[in-house]
Amino acid sequence: MPPKVSVGRQIGAASINIDSYRPLVGDDLIDELAALARGLKGVRICHLNSTSFGGGVAELLSRYLPLLQALGLSADWRIIHGSPAFFSVTKAFHNALQGAQCDLTEEDRSIYLQVNEQSAKLIGRDYDVYIVHDPQPAAIRHYIGANREKWIWRCHIDSSSPAPNVSQFLKPFIERYDALVFTMAEFLLPGLQIKRVAFIPPAIDPLATKNMELPIDLCKRAMADSGIDLARPLLVQVSRFDPWKDPMGVIRAYRLVKEALPGIQLALIGGMAGDDPEGWNLLEQIEEESARDPDLFIFTNLGGVGSMEVNVFQRGCDLIIQKSIREGFGLVVSEALWKEKPVIAGRAGGIPMQFPEEYHRYLIDTVEECADRVLDLLNRPGERGNFGRTGREHVRRHFLLPRLLRDDLRLIKELL
Ligand code: UDP
């Protein structure tokens, strides 16, 4: 496959108005953001990753870039392309940074470096600041060599206990950056020699189709059209079909709940990311489970289910589950809480920080705990309502898009 760098998919900046966020996040934040943007006028920013669809980073960038542009900044999104072999190597890197073992062969190194070297020649040098996401394009900075631009590596992965061989291999490339950004201090890759590190959690866009307000009767009607019985409770998990998201664990928890509550239904909503070749086997297993259980629904298409459907199911269900074993941030948790939906989720990565303090008992470590909390919450509508409302306020204060832009622009300002 010839090397290629393409432009990311994003909505038009014209459809975004920064003032629409004022009632949601307050004037102070928007005023600070606008002032930062004025100070950075003329600075050209390039975000670089390896997929335009599937997964949180692509989701984030498709909304983030237009908002930057609406603030009057010059910002582009570039995507590096690679062969299936490249993405197998980078998925192994992703898993290894999360702690899985990885047999790193000479061939793997060479596949990875070749794509990075070729992409470095293609990305263009029309920018002042490059923000490179995750390990896939991380070595590009190395192949650029000496330059005047500022380079930031934005790691979305919990890389606190990485496989030593992959960590050793990637470190020299990462140490070439001017600054690193991790979601939280606990995620920091150990042993790095670097001058500047920032901790910035991601965020959701409350005005995106995925999160905008929808009438509940519309959601219910759409769910009924998909085969859901509205008279019985429904659990939902929205996730890529990835072992770390533990869809099989969700199915086991649902089966335990069914012993006590035979009417329970479960919908697994998800797809495969463009840079994740691992999902197919798992999807096959899940489809087998669903084939013998009329109350177990799988909604998928190649790149994942569309934003509107995700919104509909997050709003229309009774409870959201996110049974991750390892997690970067887990945007779906904020998406659900923003919709005032209670969430039962794995105590992993960035998930606990999205939970209001007083609802940490709904963070779980096992299938049994998951089933127990589901039954508990289904029996207590008052608790569900309070959890949802407190969750929305917590997300409003900490995890909405303008806060993320402000944190990033502050860092860029410091660097320049
Ligand atoms: N998503 C989607 N359709 C799907 C599955 C997921 O739109 O079928 C979205 C989901 O709503 C969220 C993102 O993809 O916005 C996943 O981000 P998250 O941080 O939860 O997980 P990641 O995939 O990045 O590990």
Short mmCIF file of C-alpha atoms and ligand atoms in Angstrom, two decimals:
data_model
loop_
_atom_site.label_atom_id
_atom_site.label_comp_id
_atom_site.label_asym_id
_atom_site.label_seq_id
_atom_site.Cartn_x
_atom_site.Cartn_y
_atom_site.Cartn_z
CA MET A 1 0.00 0.00 0.00
CA PRO A 2 1.51 3.38 -0.96
CA PRO A 3 2.00 5.74 2.01
CA LYS A 4 -0.73 8.31 2.43
CA VAL A 5 -1.74 11.11 4.78
CA SER A 6 -5.34 12.29 4.48
CA VAL A 7 -7.61 14.90 6.02
CA GLY A 8 -9.91 13.98 8.93
CA ARG A 9 -13.69 13.96 8.82
CA GLN A 10 -15.21 16.85 10.71
CA ILE A 11 -18.33 18.96 10.75
CA GLY A 12 -18.22 22.43 9.20
CA ALA A 13 -16.97 25.18 11.51
CA ALA A 14 -19.79 27.39 10.24
CA SER A 15 -22.32 25.25 12.11
CA ILE A 16 -20.60 25.92 15.46
CA ASN A 17 -20.95 29.06 17.50
CA ILE A 18 -18.84 29.33 20.62
CA ASP A 19 -21.51 31.43 22.32
CA SER A 20 -23.92 28.46 22.24
CA TYR A 21 -21.78 26.95 25.00
CA ARG A 22 -22.18 29.91 27.36
CA PRO A 23 -25.40 28.73 29.05
CA LEU A 24 -23.81 25.31 29.61
CA VAL A 25 -20.32 26.12 30.90
CA GLY A 26 -20.62 29.76 31.97
CA ASP A 27 -19.21 33.07 30.71
CA ASP A 28 -15.87 32.90 32.54
CA LEU A 29 -14.69 29.81 30.71
CA ILE A 30 -15.85 31.03 27.29
CA ASP A 31 -14.30 34.48 27.84
CA GLU A 32 -10.97 32.92 28.83
CA LEU A 33 -11.11 30.63 25.81
CA ALA A 34 -11.84 33.53 23.45
CA ALA A 35 -8.96 35.55 24.96
CA LEU A 36 -6.55 32.62 24.56
CA ALA A 37 -7.64 32.21 20.95
CA ARG A 38 -7.11 35.91 20.24
CA GLY A 39 -3.60 35.65 21.69
CA LEU A 40 -2.85 32.68 19.43
CA LYS A 41 -4.28 34.19 16.23
CA GLY A 42 -2.17 33.25 13.24
CA VAL A 43 -0.70 30.16 14.95
CA ARG A 44 -1.25 27.11 12.75
CA ILE A 45 -2.12 23.89 14.60
CA CYS A 46 -2.12 20.36 13.20
CA HIS A 47 -3.67 17.35 14.95
CA LEU A 48 -2.38 14.01 13.76
CA ASN A 49 -3.79 10.52 14.40
CA SER A 50 -4.39 7.28 12.56
CA THR A 51 -8.13 6.89 12.10
CA SER A 52 -11.07 9.10 11.21
CA PHE A 53 -13.73 6.78 12.64
CA GLY A 54 -14.33 4.52 15.63
CA GLY A 55 -13.04 5.10 19.11
CA GLY A 56 -12.83 8.15 21.31
CA VAL A 57 -9.99 10.06 19.63
CA ALA A 58 -11.72 10.25 16.25
CA GLU A 59 -14.96 11.13 18.02
CA LEU A 60 -13.24 13.91 19.90
CA LEU A 61 -11.35 15.41 16.97
CA SER A 62 -14.41 15.54 14.71
CA ARG A 63 -15.94 18.08 17.13
CA TYR A 64 -12.78 19.66 18.54
CA LEU A 65 -11.34 20.92 15.25
CA PRO A 66 -14.44 22.87 14.13
CA LEU A 67 -14.63 24.54 17.53
CA LEU A 68 -10.98 25.61 17.27
CA GLN A 69 -11.73 26.98 13.81
CA ALA A 70 -14.85 28.74 15.08
CA LEU A 71 -12.58 30.48 17.59
CA GLY A 72 -10.66 31.92 14.64
CA LEU A 73 -7.68 29.57 14.90
CA SER A 74 -6.10 27.85 11.98
CA ALA A 75 -6.28 24.13 12.72
CA ASP A 76 -6.23 20.98 10.60
CA TRP A 77 -6.64 17.26 11.25
CA ARG A 78 -4.33 14.88 9.38
CA ILE A 79 -4.54 11.09 9.38
CA ILE A 80 -1.68 8.73 8.66
CA HIS A 81 -2.51 5.55 6.77
CA GLY A 82 -0.84 2.17 7.12
CA SER A 83 -1.19 -1.44 6.04
CA PRO A 84 -3.14 -4.02 8.13
CA ALA A 85 0.28 -5.23 9.34
CA PHE A 86 1.06 -1.73 10.64
CA PHE A 87 -2.21 -1.58 12.56
CA SER A 88 -1.61 -5.05 14.03
CA VAL A 89 1.72 -3.79 15.36
CA THR A 90 0.24 -0.55 16.72
CA LYS A 91 -2.68 -2.39 18.36
CA ALA A 92 -0.10 -4.62 20.06
CA PHE A 93 1.68 -1.41 21.18
CA HIS A 94 -1.59 -0.04 22.50
CA ASN A 95 -2.21 -3.25 24.48
CA ALA A 96 1.42 -3.35 25.65
CA LEU A 97 1.22 0.22 26.97
CA GLN A 98 -1.83 -0.96 28.91
CA GLY A 99 0.26 -3.77 30.39
CA ALA A 100 -0.22 -6.73 28.00
CA GLN A 101 2.79 -8.76 26.88
CA CYS A 102 4.06 -8.18 23.36
CA ASP A 103 6.60 -10.15 21.31
CA LEU A 104 8.25 -7.23 19.59
CA THR A 105 10.08 -8.62 16.55
CA GLU A 106 12.56 -6.87 14.27
CA GLU A 107 9.92 -7.01 11.56
CA ASP A 108 7.37 -5.25 13.83
CA ARG A 109 9.83 -2.45 14.53
CA SER A 110 10.59 -2.03 10.89
CA ILE A 111 6.90 -2.00 9.82
CA TYR A 112 6.17 0.65 12.45
CA LEU A 113 9.14 2.85 11.64
CA GLN A 114 8.67 2.63 7.88
CA VAL A 115 5.11 3.98 8.02
CA ASN A 116 6.18 6.73 10.43
CA GLU A 117 9.14 7.71 8.25
CA GLN A 118 7.04 7.82 5.09
CA SER A 119 4.23 9.73 6.81
CA ALA A 120 6.72 12.29 8.15
CA LYS A 121 7.61 13.14 4.55
CA LEU A 122 3.94 13.60 3.64
CA ILE A 123 2.41 15.61 6.47
CA GLY A 124 3.63 18.98 5.25
CA ARG A 125 5.43 21.61 7.31
CA ASP A 126 2.85 24.37 7.20
CA TYR A 127 2.20 24.38 10.93
CA ASP A 128 3.59 25.93 14.11
CA VAL A 129 2.26 23.30 16.52
CA TYR A 130 1.72 19.58 15.95
CA ILE A 131 -0.38 17.53 18.36
CA VAL A 132 0.24 13.85 17.73
CA HIS A 133 -2.24 11.37 19.23
CA ASP A 134 -1.30 7.97 20.65
CA PRO A 135 1.47 5.55 19.63
CA GLN A 136 0.58 4.99 15.96
CA PRO A 137 2.20 8.20 14.62
CA ALA A 138 4.48 8.84 17.64
CA ALA A 139 7.78 8.33 15.77
CA ILE A 140 6.96 10.95 13.13
CA ARG A 141 8.49 13.64 15.32
CA HIS A 142 11.80 11.75 15.21
CA TYR A 143 11.82 11.64 11.41
CA ILE A 144 11.12 15.36 11.12
CA GLY A 145 14.49 16.12 12.71
CA ALA A 146 15.54 19.54 13.99
CA ASN A 147 12.88 22.22 13.43
CA ARG A 148 11.29 25.36 14.84
CA GLU A 149 7.84 23.91 15.39
CA LYS A 150 6.44 22.75 18.73
CA TRP A 151 5.51 19.10 19.07
CA ILE A 152 3.08 17.69 21.63
CA TRP A 153 2.44 13.97 22.12
CA ARG A 154 -1.09 13.38 23.41
CA CYS A 155 -1.36 9.92 24.98
CA HIS A 156 -4.93 8.72 25.59
CA ILE A 157 -3.83 5.40 27.07
CA ASP A 158 -3.15 4.40 30.67
CA SER A 159 0.55 3.69 30.18
CA SER A 160 1.53 3.51 33.85
CA SER A 161 2.55 -0.20 33.78
CA PRO A 162 3.65 -0.88 30.22
CA ALA A 163 5.33 -4.00 28.84
CA PRO A 164 9.04 -3.13 29.26
CA ASN A 165 10.15 -4.02 25.72
CA VAL A 166 7.57 -1.80 24.01
CA SER A 167 8.13 1.00 26.50
CA GLN A 168 11.93 0.88 25.86
CA PHE A 169 11.34 0.94 22.13
CA LEU A 170 8.94 3.89 22.13
CA LYS A 171 10.61 6.05 24.76
CA PRO A 172 13.34 7.64 22.61
CA PHE A 173 10.68 8.71 20.10
CA ILE A 174 8.44 10.13 22.82
CA GLU A 175 11.29 12.00 24.49
CA ARG A 176 11.79 14.05 21.32
CA TYR A 177 8.57 15.97 21.96
CA ASP A 178 8.43 19.44 23.52
CA ALA A 179 5.55 18.43 25.79
CA LEU A 180 3.52 15.36 26.65
CA VAL A 181 -0.13 15.26 27.63
CA PHE A 182 -1.68 12.41 29.61
CA THR A 183 -5.30 12.15 30.74
CA MET A 184 -4.27 11.99 34.39
CA ALA A 185 -1.09 11.84 36.48
CA GLU A 186 -1.62 8.12 37.18
CA PHE A 187 -1.31 7.37 33.42
CA LEU A 188 2.22 8.67 33.01
CA LEU A 189 4.64 6.35 31.24
CA PRO A 190 7.34 5.68 33.87
CA GLY A 191 10.97 6.73 33.47
CA LEU A 192 10.55 9.42 30.79
CA GLN A 193 13.16 12.16 30.46
CA ILE A 194 11.04 15.11 29.46
CA LYS A 195 10.82 18.73 30.51
CA ARG A 196 7.12 19.36 30.28
CA VAL A 197 4.14 17.13 31.04
CA ALA A 198 0.51 18.22 31.34
CA PHE A 199 -2.48 16.24 32.60
CA ILE A 200 -5.63 17.03 30.67
CA PRO A 201 -8.70 14.80 30.59
CA PRO A 202 -10.75 14.61 27.36
CA ALA A 203 -14.29 15.92 27.10
CA ILE A 204 -17.58 15.47 25.27
CA ASP A 205 -19.40 17.97 23.09
CA PRO A 206 -22.86 18.58 24.59
CA LEU A 207 -24.06 20.08 21.29
CA ALA A 208 -23.07 17.16 19.07
CA THR A 209 -25.76 14.91 17.57
CA LYS A 210 -24.48 12.24 19.95
CA ASN A 211 -25.34 14.31 23.02
CA MET A 212 -27.99 16.85 22.05
CA GLU A 213 -31.36 16.84 23.78
CA LEU A 214 -33.93 14.46 22.27
CA PRO A 215 -37.56 13.92 23.23
CA ILE A 216 -37.79 10.72 25.24
CA ASP A 217 -40.86 9.47 23.34
CA LEU A 218 -38.87 9.68 20.10
CA CYS A 219 -36.08 7.61 21.71
CA LYS A 220 -38.56 5.03 22.94
CA ARG A 221 -40.24 4.78 19.53
CA ALA A 222 -36.90 4.28 17.78
CA MET A 223 -35.91 1.61 20.31
CA ALA A 224 -39.22 -0.22 19.84
CA ASP A 225 -38.58 -0.17 16.07
CA SER A 226 -35.27 -1.93 16.76
CA GLY A 227 -37.08 -4.75 18.56
CA ILE A 228 -36.75 -3.62 22.20
CA ASP A 229 -39.75 -4.39 24.42
CA LEU A 230 -40.47 -1.06 26.11
CA ALA A 231 -42.42 -2.73 28.92
CA ARG A 232 -39.26 -4.43 30.22
CA PRO A 233 -35.98 -2.95 31.55
CA LEU A 234 -33.04 -2.47 29.21
CA LEU A 235 -29.29 -2.37 29.94
CA VAL A 236 -26.95 -0.83 27.36
CA GLN A 237 -23.20 -0.87 26.79
CA VAL A 238 -21.81 1.29 23.94
CA SER A 239 -18.26 0.25 23.04
CA ARG A 240 -15.91 -0.98 20.38
CA PHE A 241 -15.80 -4.80 20.41
CA ASP A 242 -12.54 -4.97 22.28
CA PRO A 243 -11.57 -7.46 25.04
CA TRP A 244 -10.62 -4.57 27.36
CA LYS A 245 -14.23 -3.34 27.22
CA ASP A 246 -15.24 -6.83 28.39
CA PRO A 247 -18.47 -7.37 26.41
CA MET A 248 -18.43 -11.05 27.39
CA GLY A 249 -18.31 -9.96 31.05
CA VAL A 250 -21.32 -7.73 30.43
CA ILE A 251 -23.19 -10.72 28.99
CA ARG A 252 -22.30 -12.81 32.06
CA ALA A 253 -23.49 -10.06 34.40
CA TYR A 254 -26.72 -9.74 32.41
CA ARG A 255 -27.29 -13.52 32.71
CA LEU A 256 -26.90 -13.27 36.51
CA VAL A 257 -29.39 -10.40 36.60
CA LYS A 258 -31.79 -12.48 34.46
CA GLU A 259 -31.91 -15.19 37.15
CA ALA A 260 -33.55 -12.65 39.48
CA LEU A 261 -35.28 -10.54 36.83
CA PRO A 262 -36.27 -12.73 33.84
CA GLY A 263 -37.59 -9.76 31.83
CA ILE A 264 -34.23 -7.95 31.61
CA GLN A 265 -32.90 -7.07 28.14
CA LEU A 266 -29.34 -6.14 27.09
CA ALA A 267 -28.18 -4.19 24.03
CA LEU A 268 -24.51 -4.11 23.06
CA ILE A 269 -23.93 -1.23 20.68
CA GLY A 270 -20.60 -0.99 18.94
CA GLY A 271 -18.35 -1.39 16.01
CA MET A 272 -14.77 -1.68 14.97
CA ALA A 273 -12.35 1.25 14.84
CA GLY A 274 -10.40 1.80 11.63
CA ASP A 275 -7.12 1.16 13.43
CA ASP A 276 -8.27 -1.87 15.47
CA PRO A 277 -8.03 -5.23 13.70
CA GLU A 278 -8.78 -7.28 16.86
CA GLY A 279 -12.52 -6.84 17.11
CA TRP A 280 -13.74 -9.38 14.57
CA ASN A 281 -13.29 -12.60 16.58
CA LEU A 282 -14.92 -11.06 19.59
CA LEU A 283 -17.89 -9.88 17.52
CA GLU A 284 -18.35 -13.44 16.23
CA GLN A 285 -18.49 -14.81 19.80
CA ILE A 286 -20.97 -12.13 20.87
CA GLU A 287 -23.16 -12.78 17.85
CA GLU A 288 -23.28 -16.47 18.78
CA GLU A 289 -24.49 -15.54 22.26
CA SER A 290 -27.12 -13.24 20.83
CA ALA A 291 -28.36 -15.84 18.32
CA ARG A 292 -29.61 -18.03 21.18
CA ASP A 293 -31.11 -15.25 23.32
CA PRO A 294 -33.95 -13.06 22.00
CA ASP A 295 -33.38 -10.52 24.81
CA LEU A 296 -29.72 -9.95 23.90
CA PHE A 297 -29.41 -7.38 21.10
CA ILE A 298 -26.27 -6.54 19.13
CA PHE A 299 -26.36 -3.34 17.11
CA THR A 300 -23.39 -2.83 14.86
CA ASN A 301 -22.19 -1.96 11.43
CA LEU A 302 -18.64 -1.77 10.20
CA GLY A 303 -17.56 1.52 11.74
CA GLY A 304 -19.93 1.44 14.72
CA VAL A 305 -23.46 2.64 15.20
CA GLY A 306 -24.22 6.25 14.24
CA SER A 307 -24.30 9.14 16.68
CA MET A 308 -28.07 9.51 16.67
CA GLU A 309 -28.67 5.85 17.52
CA VAL A 310 -26.13 6.01 20.35
CA ASN A 311 -27.89 9.09 21.72
CA VAL A 312 -31.30 7.37 21.43
CA PHE A 313 -30.19 4.25 23.32
CA GLN A 314 -28.21 6.14 25.98
CA ARG A 315 -31.33 8.21 26.71
CA GLY A 316 -33.95 5.50 26.33
CA CYS A 317 -32.40 2.68 28.37
CA ASP A 318 -32.76 2.13 32.12
CA LEU A 319 -29.07 1.75 32.98
CA ILE A 320 -25.75 2.13 31.20
CA ILE A 321 -22.98 -0.40 31.78
CA GLN A 322 -19.33 0.23 30.90
CA LYS A 323 -17.57 -2.83 32.22
CA SER A 324 -14.07 -1.86 31.08
CA ILE A 325 -11.10 -3.77 32.51
CA ARG A 326 -8.59 -1.25 31.18
CA GLU A 327 -9.66 2.13 29.89
CA GLY A 328 -8.18 5.34 28.58
CA PHE A 329 -10.82 7.86 29.54
CA GLY A 330 -14.07 6.23 28.47
CA LEU A 331 -16.02 9.04 26.80
CA VAL A 332 -19.17 6.92 26.90
CA VAL A 333 -19.36 7.38 30.68
CA SER A 334 -19.56 11.17 30.42
CA GLU A 335 -21.96 10.82 27.48
CA ALA A 336 -24.33 8.75 29.61
CA LEU A 337 -24.05 10.86 32.77
CA TRP A 338 -24.63 14.03 30.73
CA LYS A 339 -27.97 12.45 29.76
CA GLU A 340 -28.72 11.93 33.48
CA LYS A 341 -28.38 8.21 33.03
CA PRO A 342 -26.89 6.21 35.92
CA VAL A 343 -23.82 4.19 34.99
CA ILE A 344 -22.29 1.01 36.41
CA ALA A 345 -18.70 0.86 35.27
CA GLY A 346 -15.37 -0.86 35.73
CA ARG A 347 -12.97 0.83 38.13
CA ALA A 348 -10.49 1.46 35.33
CA GLY A 349 -8.47 4.33 33.87
CA GLY A 350 -10.32 7.62 33.62
CA ILE A 351 -13.73 6.21 34.58
CA PRO A 352 -13.62 6.92 38.37
CA MET A 353 -12.86 10.61 37.87
CA GLN A 354 -16.06 10.92 35.81
CA PHE A 355 -18.15 9.56 38.69
CA PRO A 356 -19.38 11.99 41.34
CA GLU A 357 -17.68 11.10 44.63
CA GLU A 358 -20.87 9.96 46.34
CA TYR A 359 -21.67 7.38 43.64
CA HIS A 360 -18.33 5.54 43.62
CA ARG A 361 -20.06 2.45 44.94
CA TYR A 362 -21.28 1.87 41.36
CA LEU A 363 -17.68 1.35 40.23
CA ILE A 364 -17.19 -2.40 40.00
CA ASP A 365 -14.36 -4.92 39.63
CA THR A 366 -16.17 -8.20 38.94
CA VAL A 367 -19.11 -9.66 37.01
CA GLU A 368 -20.87 -10.47 40.29
CA GLU A 369 -20.52 -6.90 41.59
CA CYS A 370 -21.81 -5.62 38.27
CA ALA A 371 -24.94 -7.81 38.46
CA ASP A 372 -25.47 -6.87 42.10
CA ARG A 373 -25.36 -3.11 41.41
CA VAL A 374 -27.63 -3.46 38.38
CA LEU A 375 -30.31 -5.18 40.48
CA ASP A 376 -29.83 -2.66 43.24
CA LEU A 377 -30.29 0.35 40.95
CA LEU A 378 -33.17 -1.17 38.99
CA ASN A 379 -35.03 -1.54 42.28
CA ARG A 380 -34.44 2.07 43.34
CA PRO A 381 -35.81 4.65 40.89
CA GLY A 382 -35.15 7.51 43.34
CA GLU A 383 -31.45 6.63 43.57
CA ARG A 384 -31.29 6.36 39.76
CA GLY A 385 -32.72 9.85 39.37
CA ASN A 386 -30.35 11.39 41.92
CA PHE A 387 -27.32 9.63 40.46
CA GLY A 388 -28.24 10.85 36.97
CA ARG A 389 -28.75 14.47 38.01
CA THR A 390 -25.57 14.60 40.10
CA GLY A 391 -23.68 12.92 37.26
CA ARG A 392 -24.81 15.52 34.73
CA GLU A 393 -23.67 18.37 36.97
CA HIS A 394 -20.28 16.70 37.49
CA VAL A 395 -19.82 16.33 33.71
CA ARG A 396 -20.99 19.91 33.16
CA ARG A 397 -18.31 21.23 35.48
CA HIS A 398 -15.39 19.08 34.34
CA PHE A 399 -15.85 17.23 31.07
CA LEU A 400 -17.36 19.49 28.41
CA LEU A 401 -15.45 20.47 25.27
CA PRO A 402 -14.73 24.17 26.03
CA ARG A 403 -12.74 23.16 29.15
CA LEU A 404 -10.59 20.81 27.06
CA LEU A 405 -9.89 23.48 24.46
CA ARG A 406 -8.96 25.96 27.17
CA ASP A 407 -6.49 23.52 28.76
CA ASP A 408 -4.92 22.71 25.40
CA LEU A 409 -4.64 26.36 24.36
CA ARG A 410 -3.05 27.24 27.70
CA LEU A 411 -0.40 24.61 27.05
CA ILE A 412 0.22 25.83 23.49
CA LYS A 413 0.54 29.40 24.75
CA GLU A 414 3.13 28.29 27.33
CA LEU A 415 5.10 26.40 24.70
CA LEU A 416 5.20 29.23 22.22
N1 UDP B 1 -19.21 5.00 19.62
C1 UDP B 1 -20.11 5.19 18.59
N2 UDP B 1 -20.69 4.11 18.02
C2 UDP B 1 -20.41 2.85 18.42
C3 UDP B 1 -19.48 2.65 19.48
C4 UDP B 1 -18.90 3.76 20.06
O1 UDP B 1 -20.40 6.32 18.20
O2 UDP B 1 -20.96 1.91 17.86
C5 UDP B 1 -18.58 6.19 20.23
C6 UDP B 1 -18.96 6.41 21.68
O3 UDP B 1 -20.22 7.04 21.78
C7 UDP B 1 -17.79 7.27 22.16
C8 UDP B 1 -16.61 6.71 21.36
O4 UDP B 1 -17.18 6.05 20.23
O5 UDP B 1 -17.99 8.62 21.79
C9 UDP B 1 -15.79 5.74 22.18
O6 UDP B 1 -14.95 6.44 23.04
P1 UDP B 1 -14.42 5.85 24.41
O7 UDP B 1 -13.50 6.86 24.99
O8 UDP B 1 -15.58 5.44 25.27
O9 UDP B 1 -13.64 4.51 24.05
P2 UDP B 1 -12.46 4.16 23.02
O10 UDP B 1 -13.13 3.49 21.88
O11 UDP B 1 -11.77 5.44 22.63
O12 UDP B 1 -11.57 3.22 23.77
#
